[in-house]
Short mmCIF file of C-alpha atoms and ligand atoms in Angstrom, two decimals:
data_model
loop_
_atom_site.label_atom_id
_atom_site.label_comp_id
_atom_site.label_asym_id
_atom_site.label_seq_id
_atom_site.Cartn_x
_atom_site.Cartn_y
_atom_site.Cartn_z
CA MET Q 1 42.09 -115.67 14.01
CA GLU Q 2 43.54 -118.38 16.33
CA ILE Q 3 46.05 -118.02 18.98
CA VAL Q 4 47.99 -121.05 19.92
CA ARG Q 5 50.43 -121.01 22.86
CA SER Q 6 54.08 -122.13 22.02
CA SER Q 7 55.22 -123.15 25.50
CA PRO Q 8 53.54 -122.84 28.95
CA HIS Q 9 55.42 -119.66 29.91
CA VAL Q 10 56.09 -117.63 26.75
CA GLY Q 11 55.22 -117.24 23.09
CA ALA Q 12 52.13 -117.74 20.93
CA GLU Q 13 51.56 -118.40 17.32
CA ILE Q 14 48.79 -116.29 15.57
CA LEU Q 15 47.10 -118.19 12.76
CA GLY Q 16 44.75 -116.90 10.15
CA VAL Q 17 45.77 -113.25 9.73
CA ASP Q 18 47.19 -111.29 6.83
CA LEU Q 19 49.35 -108.61 8.25
CA ARG Q 20 48.87 -106.46 5.14
CA ALA Q 21 45.19 -106.10 5.71
CA LEU Q 22 44.47 -106.15 9.58
CA THR Q 23 41.10 -104.84 10.89
CA ASP Q 24 41.33 -102.71 13.98
CA GLY Q 25 39.70 -105.61 15.91
CA GLU Q 26 42.38 -108.15 14.69
CA PHE Q 27 45.09 -105.70 15.67
CA GLU Q 28 43.60 -105.27 19.13
CA SER Q 29 43.62 -109.12 19.47
CA ILE Q 30 47.14 -109.26 18.36
CA ARG Q 31 48.18 -106.48 20.92
CA GLU Q 32 46.46 -108.41 23.72
CA ALA Q 33 48.23 -111.68 22.67
CA PHE Q 34 51.54 -109.71 22.62
CA ILE Q 35 50.96 -108.47 26.18
CA ASP Q 36 49.93 -111.98 27.38
CA HIS Q 37 52.56 -114.08 25.71
CA SER Q 38 55.60 -111.69 25.32
CA VAL Q 39 56.49 -112.98 21.79
CA ILE Q 40 54.07 -113.67 18.94
CA PHE Q 41 54.73 -115.55 15.84
CA PHE Q 42 53.23 -115.33 12.23
CA ARG Q 43 53.70 -117.71 9.26
CA ASP Q 44 53.42 -117.33 5.62
CA GLN Q 45 53.17 -113.53 5.49
CA ASP Q 46 54.05 -111.96 2.03
CA LEU Q 47 55.42 -108.64 3.07
CA THR Q 48 57.24 -105.79 1.17
CA PRO Q 49 59.48 -103.59 3.25
CA ASP Q 50 56.64 -100.94 3.16
CA ASP Q 51 54.15 -103.49 4.53
CA HIS Q 52 56.66 -104.35 7.29
CA ILE Q 53 56.92 -100.61 8.12
CA ALA Q 54 53.25 -100.11 8.10
CA PHE Q 55 52.73 -102.95 10.54
CA ALA Q 56 55.39 -101.44 12.74
CA HIS Q 57 53.75 -98.13 12.69
CA ARG Q 58 50.47 -99.55 14.14
CA TRP Q 59 52.68 -100.16 17.47
CA GLY Q 60 54.31 -96.70 17.46
CA ASP Q 61 57.57 -95.01 16.44
CA ILE Q 62 60.40 -96.92 14.84
CA ASN Q 63 63.90 -96.74 16.30
CA ILE Q 64 66.38 -96.38 13.56
CA ASN Q 65 69.32 -98.66 14.44
CA ARG Q 66 72.76 -96.99 14.66
CA PHE Q 67 74.86 -100.14 14.38
CA PHE Q 68 73.26 -102.51 11.84
CA THR Q 69 73.37 -102.30 8.06
CA PRO Q 70 70.06 -100.77 6.83
CA VAL Q 71 68.10 -102.12 3.95
CA ASP Q 72 69.26 -99.77 1.03
CA THR Q 73 65.79 -98.27 0.33
CA HIS Q 74 64.36 -98.32 3.87
CA PRO Q 75 66.64 -97.01 6.59
CA GLN Q 76 63.91 -97.93 9.16
CA ILE Q 77 64.72 -101.67 8.55
CA ALA Q 78 67.98 -103.32 9.85
CA GLU Q 79 69.45 -106.28 8.13
CA VAL Q 80 70.24 -109.25 10.07
CA ARG Q 81 72.40 -111.06 7.75
CA LYS Q 82 74.78 -113.97 7.81
CA GLU Q 83 76.47 -115.09 4.57
CA PRO Q 84 77.63 -118.68 3.77
CA ASP Q 85 81.21 -117.85 4.46
CA GLN Q 86 80.71 -115.79 7.63
CA ALA Q 87 81.40 -117.63 10.98
CA VAL Q 88 79.74 -115.17 13.41
CA ASN Q 89 76.04 -114.38 13.50
CA ILE Q 90 74.35 -111.41 15.00
CA GLY Q 91 72.48 -112.11 18.23
CA GLY Q 92 74.15 -115.33 19.12
CA GLU Q 93 74.20 -114.74 22.68
CA TRP Q 94 71.37 -114.27 25.17
CA HIS Q 95 70.27 -110.66 25.10
CA THR Q 96 67.37 -108.09 25.12
CA ASP Q 97 67.76 -105.48 22.39
CA HIS Q 98 68.70 -101.85 23.50
CA SER Q 99 68.89 -102.59 27.31
CA TYR Q 100 71.84 -100.08 26.86
CA ASP Q 101 69.45 -97.22 26.06
CA GLN Q 102 67.95 -95.39 29.04
CA ILE Q 103 64.65 -95.66 27.41
CA PRO Q 104 64.80 -99.34 26.04
CA ALA Q 105 63.08 -100.47 22.88
CA LEU Q 106 59.66 -101.78 23.27
CA GLY Q 107 60.20 -104.60 20.95
CA SER Q 108 61.49 -105.91 17.63
CA ILE Q 109 59.71 -107.25 14.64
CA LEU Q 110 61.86 -109.71 12.73
CA TYR Q 111 60.62 -110.96 9.34
CA ALA Q 112 62.42 -113.86 7.52
CA ARG Q 113 63.50 -113.21 3.92
CA GLU Q 114 65.94 -116.03 3.28
CA VAL Q 115 66.49 -118.93 5.68
CA PRO Q 116 68.91 -121.90 5.73
CA PRO Q 117 67.44 -125.38 4.87
CA VAL Q 118 67.59 -126.33 8.51
CA GLY Q 119 68.82 -124.49 11.65
CA GLY Q 120 69.01 -120.84 12.29
CA ASP Q 121 66.21 -120.99 15.04
CA THR Q 122 65.69 -118.27 17.58
CA LEU Q 123 65.10 -119.10 21.30
CA PHE Q 124 63.06 -116.81 23.43
CA ALA Q 125 63.28 -116.95 27.45
CA GLY Q 126 60.29 -115.35 29.41
CA GLN Q 127 61.55 -113.14 32.24
CA TYR Q 128 58.21 -113.07 33.98
CA ALA Q 129 58.54 -116.83 34.79
CA ALA Q 130 62.19 -116.36 35.51
CA PHE Q 131 61.34 -113.77 38.29
CA ASP Q 132 58.25 -115.78 39.54
CA ALA Q 133 60.46 -118.92 40.12
CA LEU Q 134 62.82 -117.23 42.49
CA SER Q 135 62.55 -117.67 46.29
CA ASP Q 136 60.99 -114.91 48.33
CA GLY Q 137 64.41 -114.07 49.76
CA MET Q 138 66.10 -113.68 46.34
CA LYS Q 139 63.15 -111.64 45.03
CA ASP Q 140 63.42 -109.23 47.97
CA THR Q 141 67.15 -108.89 47.36
CA LEU Q 142 66.79 -108.29 43.59
CA LEU Q 143 63.95 -105.86 43.98
CA ASN Q 144 66.35 -103.43 45.65
CA LEU Q 145 69.09 -103.60 42.98
CA TRP Q 146 69.75 -101.75 39.86
CA ALA Q 147 72.18 -102.80 37.02
CA ASP Q 148 74.48 -100.91 34.64
CA HIS Q 149 74.11 -101.74 30.95
CA SER Q 150 76.33 -100.56 28.05
CA SER Q 151 76.63 -100.74 24.18
CA ARG Q 152 80.33 -99.95 24.19
CA HIS Q 153 81.75 -103.54 24.57
CA VAL Q 154 79.57 -104.90 21.89
CA PHE Q 155 79.32 -102.17 19.11
CA GLY Q 156 82.17 -99.83 20.16
CA GLN Q 157 85.81 -99.58 19.42
CA ILE Q 158 86.60 -101.70 22.34
CA ALA Q 159 84.48 -104.67 21.06
CA ALA Q 160 86.47 -107.77 19.84
CA ASP Q 161 84.48 -108.44 16.59
CA ASN Q 162 82.63 -105.25 15.86
CA ASP Q 163 83.31 -105.50 12.06
CA ARG Q 164 79.85 -106.86 11.47
CA PHE Q 165 78.53 -103.37 12.77
CA HIS Q 166 78.66 -99.71 11.92
CA ASN Q 167 79.32 -96.48 13.68
CA ALA Q 168 81.53 -97.97 16.42
CA ASP Q 169 82.15 -94.17 17.52
CA ALA Q 170 78.40 -93.86 18.18
CA ALA Q 171 78.50 -96.73 20.80
CA THR Q 172 78.52 -94.50 23.79
CA GLN Q 173 75.20 -95.53 25.37
CA ASP Q 174 75.25 -96.46 29.07
CA SER Q 175 72.20 -96.96 31.15
CA VAL Q 176 70.99 -97.95 34.58
CA HIS Q 177 67.90 -100.02 35.03
CA PRO Q 178 66.22 -101.89 37.95
CA VAL Q 179 67.30 -105.54 38.05
CA VAL Q 180 63.58 -106.25 38.35
CA ILE Q 181 61.30 -103.99 36.21
CA GLU Q 182 57.59 -103.36 36.42
CA HIS Q 183 56.47 -104.18 32.85
CA PRO Q 184 55.06 -101.07 31.25
CA LEU Q 185 52.12 -102.85 29.60
CA SER Q 186 51.30 -105.70 31.83
CA GLY Q 187 52.40 -104.37 35.20
CA ARG Q 188 54.09 -107.73 36.01
CA PRO Q 189 57.57 -107.97 37.62
CA ALA Q 190 60.36 -109.25 35.02
CA LEU Q 191 63.89 -109.86 35.49
CA TYR Q 192 65.90 -107.38 33.38
CA VAL Q 193 69.49 -108.38 33.12
CA ASN Q 194 71.16 -110.01 30.18
CA PRO Q 195 74.73 -111.30 29.45
CA ASP Q 196 75.29 -109.12 26.29
CA PHE Q 197 74.65 -105.68 27.59
CA THR Q 198 74.52 -105.86 31.35
CA VAL Q 199 77.92 -104.99 32.76
CA ARG Q 200 77.53 -104.78 36.61
CA ILE Q 201 75.22 -104.42 39.48
CA HIS Q 202 74.97 -100.65 40.01
CA GLY Q 203 77.24 -99.51 42.90
CA TRP Q 204 79.04 -102.87 43.10
CA THR Q 205 82.58 -103.59 41.52
CA ASN Q 206 82.74 -105.75 38.45
CA ASP Q 207 84.24 -108.54 40.64
CA GLU Q 208 81.50 -108.26 43.11
CA SER Q 209 78.78 -108.34 40.47
CA GLN Q 210 80.00 -111.32 38.55
CA SER Q 211 78.84 -114.21 40.72
CA LEU Q 212 75.30 -112.85 41.08
CA LEU Q 213 74.98 -111.90 37.37
CA GLN Q 214 76.38 -115.24 36.09
CA TRP Q 215 73.89 -117.04 38.45
CA LEU Q 216 71.09 -114.87 37.21
CA TYR Q 217 71.98 -115.39 33.47
CA GLN Q 218 71.88 -119.16 33.98
CA HIS Q 219 68.61 -119.00 35.92
CA CYS Q 220 66.93 -116.52 33.34
CA THR Q 221 67.52 -118.97 30.50
CA ARG Q 222 66.38 -122.14 32.27
CA PRO Q 223 64.84 -124.73 29.69
CA ASP Q 224 61.39 -124.29 31.20
CA PHE Q 225 61.28 -120.58 30.50
CA ILE Q 226 62.00 -121.06 26.82
CA THR Q 227 60.26 -121.35 23.59
CA ARG Q 228 62.16 -122.12 20.15
CA PHE Q 229 61.00 -120.85 16.83
CA SER Q 230 61.89 -122.46 13.57
CA TRP Q 231 61.81 -120.06 10.77
CA ARG Q 232 60.47 -120.37 7.28
CA ALA Q 233 60.70 -117.58 4.66
CA GLY Q 234 57.71 -115.40 5.34
CA SER Q 235 57.63 -116.00 9.18
CA MET Q 236 57.68 -113.16 11.47
CA ALA Q 237 58.41 -112.90 15.23
CA MET Q 238 57.57 -109.89 17.36
CA TRP Q 239 58.98 -109.98 20.88
CA ASP Q 240 58.75 -107.75 23.85
CA ASN Q 241 62.26 -106.70 24.81
CA ARG Q 242 61.10 -105.87 28.36
CA ALA Q 243 59.63 -109.39 28.93
CA VAL Q 244 61.86 -111.75 27.03
CA GLN Q 245 65.52 -112.43 26.20
CA HIS Q 246 66.43 -114.05 22.90
CA PHE Q 247 69.24 -116.02 21.25
CA ALA Q 248 69.76 -116.63 17.60
CA VAL Q 249 71.19 -120.11 17.11
CA ASN Q 250 74.35 -120.11 14.94
CA ASP Q 251 74.17 -123.71 13.51
CA TYR Q 252 73.83 -123.24 9.72
CA ALA Q 253 77.41 -122.87 8.38
CA GLY Q 254 77.60 -122.49 4.58
CA HIS Q 255 74.11 -120.99 4.27
CA ARG Q 256 72.71 -117.57 4.05
CA ARG Q 257 70.21 -116.46 6.60
CA LEU Q 258 68.70 -112.85 5.82
CA MET Q 259 66.18 -111.24 8.13
CA HIS Q 260 64.64 -107.78 8.23
CA ARG Q 261 64.35 -106.14 11.63
CA ILE Q 262 62.34 -103.23 12.82
CA THR Q 263 62.77 -102.05 16.51
CA LEU Q 264 60.12 -100.03 18.11
CA GLU Q 265 60.78 -97.10 20.48
CA GLY Q 266 59.73 -97.90 24.08
CA THR Q 267 59.10 -96.07 27.34
CA GLU Q 268 61.06 -95.78 30.54
CA VAL Q 269 61.16 -98.93 32.58
CA GLY Q 270 60.80 -98.44 36.43
CA PRO Q 271 61.34 -100.65 39.26
CA ALA Q 272 58.71 -103.45 40.24
CA ARG Q 273 56.74 -102.18 43.22
CA THR Q 274 58.25 -103.60 46.44
CA GLN Q 275 55.89 -104.73 49.03
CA PRO Q 276 57.26 -105.09 52.49
CA ARG Q 277 57.06 -108.70 53.25
CA PRO Q 278 55.94 -109.43 56.80
CA LEU Q 279 58.33 -111.35 59.02
CA PRO Q 280 57.38 -115.08 59.34
CA VAL Q 281 55.64 -115.85 62.59
CA ALA Q 282 57.57 -118.26 64.76
CA ALA Q 283 55.49 -121.46 65.32
C1 SIN R 301 68.54 -110.40 16.89
O1 SIN R 301 69.19 -110.59 18.01
O2 SIN R 301 67.89 -109.21 16.91
C2 SIN R 301 68.44 -111.32 15.90
C3 SIN R 301 67.64 -112.55 16.15
C4 SIN R 301 67.65 -113.50 15.03
O3 SIN R 301 68.31 -113.30 14.05
O4 SIN R 301 67.09 -114.61 15.18
#
């Protein structure tokens, strides 16, 4: 097995493994790579839906999606589909899946079944690097803030274009998370706000929240925090929803793109530990 980094801050491609027949040792190396790189990529995997589910079960329990169309025979797998005549894709905005749940998903495992001849890439932005790049003053401010997240305006009755999704009535999830979380696996601080599901800074008005959130969204997705994955049929990406945001590029009008997604249950995300910073000593 070979692990090749995709960019300085985020992502690694794992070569030389067959996900249908992993040894425990190989799985442990993949798990370590996932913790170290936040999103891992595999090529040329030949997986049935059952193989996909078996790989997911090695990580934990599967979260059955309430809003996406499931694969007919396998409700554990959600379809991420765009037909040639559809204009809007799923995930065409920076986001992290399930931040609207009080216990957000650990990660998602996306497997490419049918891809356009060119385009349809996915971008991933590393949120450890986004936090690390902030000034000490901004870090201190953000470490004391929480943010409200919701599913209502994306999947619910009030969503502008919710016809791609199901169960609008079930979109009642609201959650509150620290703006900077301590990652449950790595212990590292990560920014945890995203333009799709975050609605305001907790305890602030919508108006008050907007300028800080808009600045953070722009910062979180700076080009130097990003890696870009170009899919082929049989490629798989597994990302950590607590450490990256992702964006599905919608640049393949007239072509079908069909992906199978399994989302994994996570654990509660707590605030990054704040350490009182000593006042600078005057020179
Ligand atoms: C998603 O946002 O989960 C879908 C990502 C993709 O289709 O590339």
